[in-house]
XYZ file of C-alpha atoms in Angstrom:
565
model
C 2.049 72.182 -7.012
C 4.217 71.055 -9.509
C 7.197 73.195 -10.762
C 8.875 73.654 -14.050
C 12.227 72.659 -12.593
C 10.571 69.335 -10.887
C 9.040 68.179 -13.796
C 12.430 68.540 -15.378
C 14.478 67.018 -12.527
C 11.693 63.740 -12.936
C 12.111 63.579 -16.696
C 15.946 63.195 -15.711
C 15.302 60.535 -13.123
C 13.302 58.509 -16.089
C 15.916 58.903 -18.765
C 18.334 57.779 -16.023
C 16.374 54.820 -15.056
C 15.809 53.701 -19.014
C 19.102 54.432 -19.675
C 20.038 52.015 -16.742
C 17.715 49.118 -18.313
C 19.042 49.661 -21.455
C 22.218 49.136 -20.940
C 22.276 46.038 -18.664
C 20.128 44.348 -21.307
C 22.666 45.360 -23.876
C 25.047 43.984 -21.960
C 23.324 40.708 -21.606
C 22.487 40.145 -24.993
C 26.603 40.467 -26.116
C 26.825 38.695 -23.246
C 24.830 36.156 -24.918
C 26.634 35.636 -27.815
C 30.203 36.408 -26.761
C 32.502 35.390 -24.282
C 35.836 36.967 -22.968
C 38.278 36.035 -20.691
C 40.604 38.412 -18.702
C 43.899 36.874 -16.962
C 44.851 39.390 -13.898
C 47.886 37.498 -12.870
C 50.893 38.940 -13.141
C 52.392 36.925 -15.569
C 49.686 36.362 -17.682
C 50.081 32.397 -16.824
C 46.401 31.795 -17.980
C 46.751 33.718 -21.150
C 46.328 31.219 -24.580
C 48.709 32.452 -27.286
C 46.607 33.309 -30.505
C 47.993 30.229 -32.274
C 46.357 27.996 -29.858
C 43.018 29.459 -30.131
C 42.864 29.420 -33.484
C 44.096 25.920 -33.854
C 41.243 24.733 -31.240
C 38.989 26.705 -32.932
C 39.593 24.457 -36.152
C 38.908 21.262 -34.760
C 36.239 19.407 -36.952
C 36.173 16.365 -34.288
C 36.300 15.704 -30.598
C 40.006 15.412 -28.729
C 39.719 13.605 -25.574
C 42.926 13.455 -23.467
C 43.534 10.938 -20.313
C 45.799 12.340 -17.650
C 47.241 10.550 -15.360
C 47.983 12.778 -12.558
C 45.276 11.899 -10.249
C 45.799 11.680 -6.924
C 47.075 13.275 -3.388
C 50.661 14.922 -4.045
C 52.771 17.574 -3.155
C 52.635 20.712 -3.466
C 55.007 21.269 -6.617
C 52.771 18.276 -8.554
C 49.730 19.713 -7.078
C 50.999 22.626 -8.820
C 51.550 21.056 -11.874
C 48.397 18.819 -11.726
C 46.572 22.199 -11.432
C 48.336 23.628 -14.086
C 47.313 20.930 -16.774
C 43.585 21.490 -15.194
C 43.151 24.843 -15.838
C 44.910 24.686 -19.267
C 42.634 21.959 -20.405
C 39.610 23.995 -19.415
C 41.155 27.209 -21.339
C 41.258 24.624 -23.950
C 37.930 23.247 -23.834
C 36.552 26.625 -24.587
C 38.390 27.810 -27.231
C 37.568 23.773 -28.758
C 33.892 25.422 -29.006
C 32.650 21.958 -27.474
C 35.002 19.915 -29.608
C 37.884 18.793 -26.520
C 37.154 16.485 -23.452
C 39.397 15.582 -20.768
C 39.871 12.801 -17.572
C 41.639 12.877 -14.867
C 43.077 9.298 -13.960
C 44.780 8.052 -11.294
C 46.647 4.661 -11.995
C 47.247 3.496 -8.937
C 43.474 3.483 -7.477
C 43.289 -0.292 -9.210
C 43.443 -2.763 -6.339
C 43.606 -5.668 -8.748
C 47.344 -6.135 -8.490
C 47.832 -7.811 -12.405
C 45.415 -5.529 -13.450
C 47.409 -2.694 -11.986
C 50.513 -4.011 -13.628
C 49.514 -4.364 -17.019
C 47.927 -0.935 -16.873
C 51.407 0.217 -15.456
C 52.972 -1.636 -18.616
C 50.369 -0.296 -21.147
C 51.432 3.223 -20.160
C 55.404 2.569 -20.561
C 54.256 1.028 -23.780
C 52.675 4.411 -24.450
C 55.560 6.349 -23.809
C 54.423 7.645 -20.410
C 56.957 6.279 -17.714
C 56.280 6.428 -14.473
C 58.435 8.727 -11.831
C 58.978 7.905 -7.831
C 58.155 10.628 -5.758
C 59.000 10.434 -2.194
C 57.097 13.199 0.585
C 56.955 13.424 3.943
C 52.994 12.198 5.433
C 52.426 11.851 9.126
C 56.080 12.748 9.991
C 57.063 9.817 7.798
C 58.976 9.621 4.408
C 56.950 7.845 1.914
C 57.320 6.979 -2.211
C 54.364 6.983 -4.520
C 54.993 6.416 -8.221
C 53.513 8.490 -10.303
C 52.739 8.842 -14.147
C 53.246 12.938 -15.026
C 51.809 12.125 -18.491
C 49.132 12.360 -20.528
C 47.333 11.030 -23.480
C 45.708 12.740 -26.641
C 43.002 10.934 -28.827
C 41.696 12.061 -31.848
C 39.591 10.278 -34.859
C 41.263 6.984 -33.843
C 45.124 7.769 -33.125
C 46.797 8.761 -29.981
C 49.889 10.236 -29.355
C 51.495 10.620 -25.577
C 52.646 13.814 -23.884
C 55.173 13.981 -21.137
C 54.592 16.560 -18.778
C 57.587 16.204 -16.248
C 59.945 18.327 -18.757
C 62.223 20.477 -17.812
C 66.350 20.771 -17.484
C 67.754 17.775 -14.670
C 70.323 19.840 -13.389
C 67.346 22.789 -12.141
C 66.183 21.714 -8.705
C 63.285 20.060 -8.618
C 60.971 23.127 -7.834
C 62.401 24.980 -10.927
C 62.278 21.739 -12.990
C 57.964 21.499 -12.103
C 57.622 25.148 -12.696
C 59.389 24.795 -16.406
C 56.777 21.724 -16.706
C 54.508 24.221 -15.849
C 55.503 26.913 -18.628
C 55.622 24.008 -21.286
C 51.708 22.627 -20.249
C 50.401 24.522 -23.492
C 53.141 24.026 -25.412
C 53.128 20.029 -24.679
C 49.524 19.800 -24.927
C 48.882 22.105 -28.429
C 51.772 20.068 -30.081
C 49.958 16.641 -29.110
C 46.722 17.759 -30.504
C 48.434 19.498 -33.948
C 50.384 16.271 -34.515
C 46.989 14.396 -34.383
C 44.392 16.702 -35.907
C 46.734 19.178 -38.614
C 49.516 17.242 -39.690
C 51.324 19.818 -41.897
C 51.881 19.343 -45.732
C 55.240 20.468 -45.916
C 57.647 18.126 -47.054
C 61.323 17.779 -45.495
C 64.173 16.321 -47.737
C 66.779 14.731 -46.278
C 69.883 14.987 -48.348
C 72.387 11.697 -49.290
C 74.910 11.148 -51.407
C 77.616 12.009 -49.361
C 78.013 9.526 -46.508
C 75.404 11.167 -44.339
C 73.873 9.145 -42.069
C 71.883 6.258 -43.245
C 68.686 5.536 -42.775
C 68.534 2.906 -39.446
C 70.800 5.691 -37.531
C 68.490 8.559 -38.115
C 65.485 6.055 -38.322
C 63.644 8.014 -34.495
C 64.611 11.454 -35.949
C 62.674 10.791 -39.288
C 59.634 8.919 -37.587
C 59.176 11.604 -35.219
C 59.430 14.169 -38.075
C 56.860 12.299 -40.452
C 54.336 12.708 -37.682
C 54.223 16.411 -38.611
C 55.537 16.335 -41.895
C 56.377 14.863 -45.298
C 59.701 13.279 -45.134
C 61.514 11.826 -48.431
C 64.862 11.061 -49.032
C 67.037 11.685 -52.233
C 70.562 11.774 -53.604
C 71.172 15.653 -54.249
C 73.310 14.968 -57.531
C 69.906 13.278 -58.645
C 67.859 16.219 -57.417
C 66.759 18.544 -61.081
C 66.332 21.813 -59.284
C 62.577 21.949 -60.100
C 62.325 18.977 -57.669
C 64.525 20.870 -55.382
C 62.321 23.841 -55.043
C 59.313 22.186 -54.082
C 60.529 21.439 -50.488
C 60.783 23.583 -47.783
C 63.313 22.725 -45.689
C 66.164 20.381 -46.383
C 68.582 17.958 -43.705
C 72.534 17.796 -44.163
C 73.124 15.256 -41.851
C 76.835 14.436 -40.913
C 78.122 14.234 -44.341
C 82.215 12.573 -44.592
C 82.364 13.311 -48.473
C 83.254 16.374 -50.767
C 80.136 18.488 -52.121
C 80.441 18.687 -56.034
C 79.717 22.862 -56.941
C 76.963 21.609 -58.448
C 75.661 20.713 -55.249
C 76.546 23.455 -53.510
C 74.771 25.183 -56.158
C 71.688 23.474 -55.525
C 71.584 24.145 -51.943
C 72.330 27.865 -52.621
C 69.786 28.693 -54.607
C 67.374 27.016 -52.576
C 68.013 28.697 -49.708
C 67.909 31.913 -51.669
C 64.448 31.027 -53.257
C 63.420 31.071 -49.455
C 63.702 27.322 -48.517
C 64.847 26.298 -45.217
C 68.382 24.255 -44.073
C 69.609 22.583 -40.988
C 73.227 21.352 -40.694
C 74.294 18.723 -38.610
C 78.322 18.617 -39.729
C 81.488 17.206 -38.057
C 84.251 19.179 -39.680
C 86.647 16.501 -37.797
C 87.134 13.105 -38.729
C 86.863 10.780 -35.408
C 85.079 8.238 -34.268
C 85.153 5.307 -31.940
C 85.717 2.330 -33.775
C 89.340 3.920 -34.503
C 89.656 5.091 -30.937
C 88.992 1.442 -29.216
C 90.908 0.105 -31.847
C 94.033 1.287 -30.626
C 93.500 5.085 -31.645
C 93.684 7.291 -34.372
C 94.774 11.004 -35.166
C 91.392 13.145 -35.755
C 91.626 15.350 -38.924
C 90.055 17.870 -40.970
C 86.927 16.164 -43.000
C 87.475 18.106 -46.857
C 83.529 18.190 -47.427
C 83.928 21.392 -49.568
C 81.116 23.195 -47.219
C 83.380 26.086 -45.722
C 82.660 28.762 -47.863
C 79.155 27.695 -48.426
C 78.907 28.575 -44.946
C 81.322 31.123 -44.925
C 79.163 33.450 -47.115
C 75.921 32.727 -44.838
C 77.878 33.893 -41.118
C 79.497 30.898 -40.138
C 82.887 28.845 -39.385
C 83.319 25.179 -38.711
C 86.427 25.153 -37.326
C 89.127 21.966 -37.436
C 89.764 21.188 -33.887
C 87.826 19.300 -31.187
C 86.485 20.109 -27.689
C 87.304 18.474 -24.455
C 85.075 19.141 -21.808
C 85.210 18.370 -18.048
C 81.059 17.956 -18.004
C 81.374 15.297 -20.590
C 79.733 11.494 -20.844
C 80.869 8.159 -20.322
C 81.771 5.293 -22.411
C 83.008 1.656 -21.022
C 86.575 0.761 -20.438
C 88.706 -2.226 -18.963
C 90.082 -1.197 -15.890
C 91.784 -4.646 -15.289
C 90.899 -8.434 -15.430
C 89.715 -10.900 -12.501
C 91.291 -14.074 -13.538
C 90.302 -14.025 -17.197
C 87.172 -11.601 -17.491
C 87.807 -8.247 -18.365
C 86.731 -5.660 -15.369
C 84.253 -2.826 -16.925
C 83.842 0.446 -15.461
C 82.415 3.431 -16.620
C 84.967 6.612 -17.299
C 84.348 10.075 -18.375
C 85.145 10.560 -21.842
C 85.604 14.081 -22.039
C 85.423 14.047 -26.264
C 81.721 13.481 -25.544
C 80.676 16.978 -24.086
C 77.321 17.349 -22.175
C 76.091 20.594 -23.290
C 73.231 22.037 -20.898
C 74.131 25.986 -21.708
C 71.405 27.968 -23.660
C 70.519 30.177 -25.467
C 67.181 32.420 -24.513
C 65.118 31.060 -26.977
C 61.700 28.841 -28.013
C 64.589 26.591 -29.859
C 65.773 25.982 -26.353
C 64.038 27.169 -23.672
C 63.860 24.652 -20.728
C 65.672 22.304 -22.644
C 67.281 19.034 -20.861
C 71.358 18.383 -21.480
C 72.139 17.527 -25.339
C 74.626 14.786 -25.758
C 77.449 15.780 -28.197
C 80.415 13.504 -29.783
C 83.398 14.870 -30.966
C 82.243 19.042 -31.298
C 84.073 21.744 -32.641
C 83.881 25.542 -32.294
C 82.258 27.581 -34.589
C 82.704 31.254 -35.032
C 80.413 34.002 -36.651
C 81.793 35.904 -39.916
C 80.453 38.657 -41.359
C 77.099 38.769 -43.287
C 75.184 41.857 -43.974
C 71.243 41.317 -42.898
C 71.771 38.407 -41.143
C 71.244 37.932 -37.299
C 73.165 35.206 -35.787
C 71.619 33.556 -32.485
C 74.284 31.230 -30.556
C 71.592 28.324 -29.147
C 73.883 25.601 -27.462
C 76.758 26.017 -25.348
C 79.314 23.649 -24.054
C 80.272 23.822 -20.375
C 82.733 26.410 -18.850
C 85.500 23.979 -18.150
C 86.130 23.577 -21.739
C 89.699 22.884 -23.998
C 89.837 23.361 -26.969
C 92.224 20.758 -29.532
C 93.685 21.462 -32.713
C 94.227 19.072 -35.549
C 95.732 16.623 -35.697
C 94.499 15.530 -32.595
C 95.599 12.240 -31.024
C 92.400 9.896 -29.764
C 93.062 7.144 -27.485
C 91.531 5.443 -24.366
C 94.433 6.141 -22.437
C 93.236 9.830 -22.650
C 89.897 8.591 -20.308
C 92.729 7.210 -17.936
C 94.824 10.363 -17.310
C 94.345 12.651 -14.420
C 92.852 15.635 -15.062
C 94.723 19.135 -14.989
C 92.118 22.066 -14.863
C 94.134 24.361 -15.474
C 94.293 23.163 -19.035
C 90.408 23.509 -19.172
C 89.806 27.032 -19.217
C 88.544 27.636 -22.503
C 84.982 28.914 -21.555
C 81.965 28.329 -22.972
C 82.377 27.173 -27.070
C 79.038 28.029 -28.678
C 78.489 24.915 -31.315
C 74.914 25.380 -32.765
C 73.706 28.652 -34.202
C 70.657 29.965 -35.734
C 71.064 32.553 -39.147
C 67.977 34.362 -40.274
C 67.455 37.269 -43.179
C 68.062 37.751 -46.508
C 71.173 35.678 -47.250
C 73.537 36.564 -50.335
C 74.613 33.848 -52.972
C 78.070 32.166 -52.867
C 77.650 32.599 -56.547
C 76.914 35.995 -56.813
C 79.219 37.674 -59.202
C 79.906 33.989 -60.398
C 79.294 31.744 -63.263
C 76.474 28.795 -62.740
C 78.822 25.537 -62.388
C 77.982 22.750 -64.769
C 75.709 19.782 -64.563
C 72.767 21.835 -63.227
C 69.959 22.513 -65.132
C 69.149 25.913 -63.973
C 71.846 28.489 -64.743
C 70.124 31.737 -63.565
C 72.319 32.637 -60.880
C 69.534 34.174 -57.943
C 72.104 36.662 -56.296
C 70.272 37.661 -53.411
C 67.817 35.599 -51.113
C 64.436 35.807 -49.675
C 64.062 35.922 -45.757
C 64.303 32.848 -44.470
C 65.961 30.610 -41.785
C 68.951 28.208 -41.636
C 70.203 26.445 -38.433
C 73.835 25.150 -38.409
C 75.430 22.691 -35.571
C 79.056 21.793 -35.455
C 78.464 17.872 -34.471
C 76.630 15.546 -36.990
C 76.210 12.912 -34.501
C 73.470 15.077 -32.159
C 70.575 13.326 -34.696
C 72.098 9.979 -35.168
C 70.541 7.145 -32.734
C 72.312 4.010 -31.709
C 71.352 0.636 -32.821
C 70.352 -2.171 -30.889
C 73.127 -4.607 -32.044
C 71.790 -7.737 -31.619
C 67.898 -6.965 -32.984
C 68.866 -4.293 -35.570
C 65.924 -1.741 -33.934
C 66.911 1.930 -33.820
C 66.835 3.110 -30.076
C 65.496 6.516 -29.424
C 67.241 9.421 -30.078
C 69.213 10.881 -27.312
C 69.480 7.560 -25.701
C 72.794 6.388 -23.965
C 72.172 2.932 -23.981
C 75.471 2.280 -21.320
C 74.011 4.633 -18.748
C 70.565 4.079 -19.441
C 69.739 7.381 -19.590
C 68.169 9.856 -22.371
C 68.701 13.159 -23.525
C 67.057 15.885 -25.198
C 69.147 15.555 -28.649
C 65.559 14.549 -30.400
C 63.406 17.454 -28.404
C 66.820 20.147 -29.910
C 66.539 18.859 -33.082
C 62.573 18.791 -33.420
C 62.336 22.440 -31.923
C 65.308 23.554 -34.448
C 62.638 22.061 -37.238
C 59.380 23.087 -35.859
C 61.085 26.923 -35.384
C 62.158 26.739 -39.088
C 58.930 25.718 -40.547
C 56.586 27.034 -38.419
C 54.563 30.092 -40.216
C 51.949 30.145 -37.070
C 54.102 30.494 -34.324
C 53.255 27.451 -32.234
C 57.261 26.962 -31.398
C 56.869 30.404 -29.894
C 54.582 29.092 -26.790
C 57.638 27.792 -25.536
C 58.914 31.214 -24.267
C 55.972 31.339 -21.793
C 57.076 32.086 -18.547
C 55.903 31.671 -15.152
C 57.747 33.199 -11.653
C 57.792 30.295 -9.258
C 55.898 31.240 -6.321
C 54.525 29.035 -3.371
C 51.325 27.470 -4.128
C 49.301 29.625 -1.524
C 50.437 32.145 -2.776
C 49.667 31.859 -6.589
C 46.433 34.636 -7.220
C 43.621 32.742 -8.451
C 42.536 33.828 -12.076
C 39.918 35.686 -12.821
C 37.992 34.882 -15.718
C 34.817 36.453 -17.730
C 32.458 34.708 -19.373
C 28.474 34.870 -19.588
C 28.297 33.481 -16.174
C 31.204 35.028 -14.561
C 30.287 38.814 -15.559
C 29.658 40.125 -11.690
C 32.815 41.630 -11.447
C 32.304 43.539 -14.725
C 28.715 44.316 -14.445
C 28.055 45.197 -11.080
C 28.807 48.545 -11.328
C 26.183 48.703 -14.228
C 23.937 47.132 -12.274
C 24.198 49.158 -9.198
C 24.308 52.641 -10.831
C 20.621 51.276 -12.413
C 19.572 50.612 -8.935
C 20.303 53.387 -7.780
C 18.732 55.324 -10.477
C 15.282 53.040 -9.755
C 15.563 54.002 -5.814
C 15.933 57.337 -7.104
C 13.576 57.999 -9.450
C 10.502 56.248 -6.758
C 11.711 58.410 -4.413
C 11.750 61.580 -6.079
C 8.666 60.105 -7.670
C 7.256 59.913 -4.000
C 7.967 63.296 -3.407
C 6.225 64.958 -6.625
C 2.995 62.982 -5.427
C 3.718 64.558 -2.022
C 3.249 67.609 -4.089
């Protein structure tokens, strides 16, 4: 006989059961049509900032990138090989279908010309190849290897480096910062390609800044994000002025008129964006190696422009132990000059940083003839210190005497205990007018003093010379940017100043990927991800799915037992 209470215990059971059904095929159907992804590690190393996603997300064609770490390595490059893997896959989903990638490994062609001219066609691209030496079979053995990669979209290609990373770290800290920058490296490639920005840079003249061959890298890298033109800022109307959006001083050696001044003012109040790359000392090397000079104070009429926005250029220069080197005669065998290469401490290697996307992971910038800068007050404005010189710093005040013999003296370290001289510094807020309170100056053509700024961003370094690129003397070609050509060696003066810009202009926040970071952990030991998509729901559902199961075996057994009745 069937009770009132059974009957009520199976019409339970059934709701139960349907409930069950219902909500795994709810489940399904979002399922279906969504997908999410959940990183469990502890430092969120498969997370894709927002930025990223929604710049995949706009691609309108396909990006295919080549990589060319294929192969059998060690475990750091395995590391890092698995790295660029994974983040290409994050990619590929977030492309929506629209981003392809191969895995390549160069040295699998047994054709040895053919091998070669590959090898060659990937220097050409940019991507130069590394030696890596392990240990196999008890025995110490090199294998070159290409850590690059490169991007292709709607018929241009741009190469990525993937070995970044500071060369003083070790070498496992150096492949785990390649590691943090994978996203980073990779997004920028495909934005350069696929959204090339429409803001427009204006790099300022008229006053002995750099000309065009010496900055010729720094500009060609910039126009392959941007709009660059050029312009003489007495011949600038205002209007003109206002419809940039970030402006380059670039190691200026002549006096700004007010009017220019002016100019600059009130387009960084109106919100536009400045870097400045000023020496406030006069000195170079074609004085020095012609038998020396006395370095003194340039009078570029820029102090209290600066003044007024947080800074100080200060008249002196910095000698630093962890400097660079220039040649010098040493002495003569028979009648050729012996050449060796000295440390010219004027020439300051600066590899301290600031915590920051500007300079995170960054590789040694190489400076000529710094000074110190100092922070003034400012009301609203934060001041961020980003580059450092070394501890073993001295500091010189003008006049200060520059010859070679100074490379030849013995060093005393006691007189190097000056600390670390912060020359580059980032100012953002709401910056007040150096004319506030004051009359427009003549010649402009917009006398409507703006007192008080918009938020915006200015960077200001105390060394023109960290954008300027040597010249090839004997074929007139620009080298790249950074590049020592007597040591053969290049630094990351292009990759400061490019961040420096990218940070400035950057609404989206791409820059910001750079502050990823990643604990360096053995390889074994790294959790695998975990990741949820419309195939990869177990984890998530199971418990759905079991509680339904159970409320099936449930319901035919109590179902078993009314009949029983």
């Amino acid at each position: 006989m069937v009770t009132e209470q059974s009957k009520s215990k199976r019409g339970s059971d059934i709701l139960v059961f349907l409930a069950s059904v219902a909500g795994i095929i709810l489940l399904n159907i979002l399922a279906a049509n969504y997908f999410f992804r959940l990183d469990l590690t502890e430092d969120k190393r498969y997370t894709i900032a927002p930025v990223t996603k929604q710049m995949l997300g706009n691609l309108q064609q396909e990006v295919v990138v080549d990589v060319y770490l294929e192969g059998d390595f060690p475990a750091g490059f395995k590391r890092l090989q698995q790295s660029v893997r994974e983040t290409l896959d994050e990619f590929r989903i977030y492309a929506g279908g629209n981003l392809r990638y191969n895995f390549i490994d160069p040295t699998e062609i047994t054709d040895e010309q053919q091998r070669n001219e590959f090898y060659t066609s990937l220097a050409q691209k940019g991507i130069m190849p590394t030696n890596l030496r392990a240990t196999e079979d008890g025995k110490q053995v090199e294998r070159l290897v290409f850590p690059g990669a490169v991007v292709r979209y709607n018929g241009k290609e741009t190469a990525v480096n993937l070995l970044k990373g500071n060369l003083a770290a070790s070498s496992d800290e150096r492949l785990n910062q390649s590691v943090e920058g994978v996203e980073y490296e990779m997004a920028t490639a495909i934005r350069k390609l696929a959204f090339q920005g429409g803001k427009i840079i204006g790099y300022i003249e008229g006053h002995g800044e750099l000309e065009q061959q010496q900055v010729a890298d720094l500009v060609g890298s910039l126009g392959e994000f941007y709009r660059v033109a050029r312009g003489e800022l007495a011949q600038l109307p205002m209007a003109s002025l206002e419809k940039l959006d970030l402006i380059i001083v670039a190691k200026p050696v002549s006096a700004f008129s007010e009017a220019d001044k002016y100019k600059i003012d009130q387009f960084i109040m109106k919100g536009g964006k400045a870097v400045f790359f000023v020496d406030p000392m006069n000195a170079n090397m074609d004085s020095v190696g012609a038998g020396g000079m006395f370095a003194l104070p340039y009078n570029l009429n820029l102090d209290d422009l600066l003044f007024r926005y947080g800074v100080r250029l200060n008249p002196n220069l910095i000698m630093d132990l962890n400097s660079g080197f220039i040649p010098l005669v040493t002495g003569y065998m028979g009648d050729k000059p012996q050449t060796e290469m000295v440390n010219w401490r004027f020439f300051p290697l600066l590899n301290n940083f600031a915590k920051h996307p500007i300079t995170r992971n960054l590789d040694a910038v190489y400076s000529k003839f710094v000074s110190t800068m100092d922070t003034v007050k400012a009301d609203g404005i934060r001041k961020t210190p980003l580059v450092y010189t070394s501890t073993y710093s001295r500091i010189m005040e003008a006049p200060v005497p520059l010859t070679l013999e100074e490379a030849r003296m013995e060093v005393n370290p006691q007189q190097y205990q000056a600390g670390q001289q912060p020359v580059g510094y980032l100012l953002e807020g709401k910056f007040t007018s150096l004319f506030r309170n004051r009359r427009a100056p003549e010649g402009v053509d917009n006398t409507k003093v703006q007192e008080q700024g918009v938020e915006t961003k200015i960077a200001v370094f105390s060394d023109g010379d960290l954008v300027r690129n040597d010249v090839n003397p004997r074929t007139g070609q620009a080298y790249e940017l950074g590049f020592d050509r007597f040591n053969n060696m290049t630094f990351a003066n292009k990759e400061l100043a490019l961040n420096t810009i990218h940070y400035l202009l950057d609404a989206e926040g791409l820059i910001n990927v750079r502050s990823k970071e990643i604990a360096l952990r053995p390889l074994d030991k790294v959790r695998v991800r975990e990741e949820k998509t419309y195939w990869q729901l177990l984890n998530l559902v199971a418990p759905i799915v079991l509680l339904g199961l159970f409320g099936v075996a449930r319901y035919y057994l109590r179902k078993r037992k009314y009949e029983r009745f």
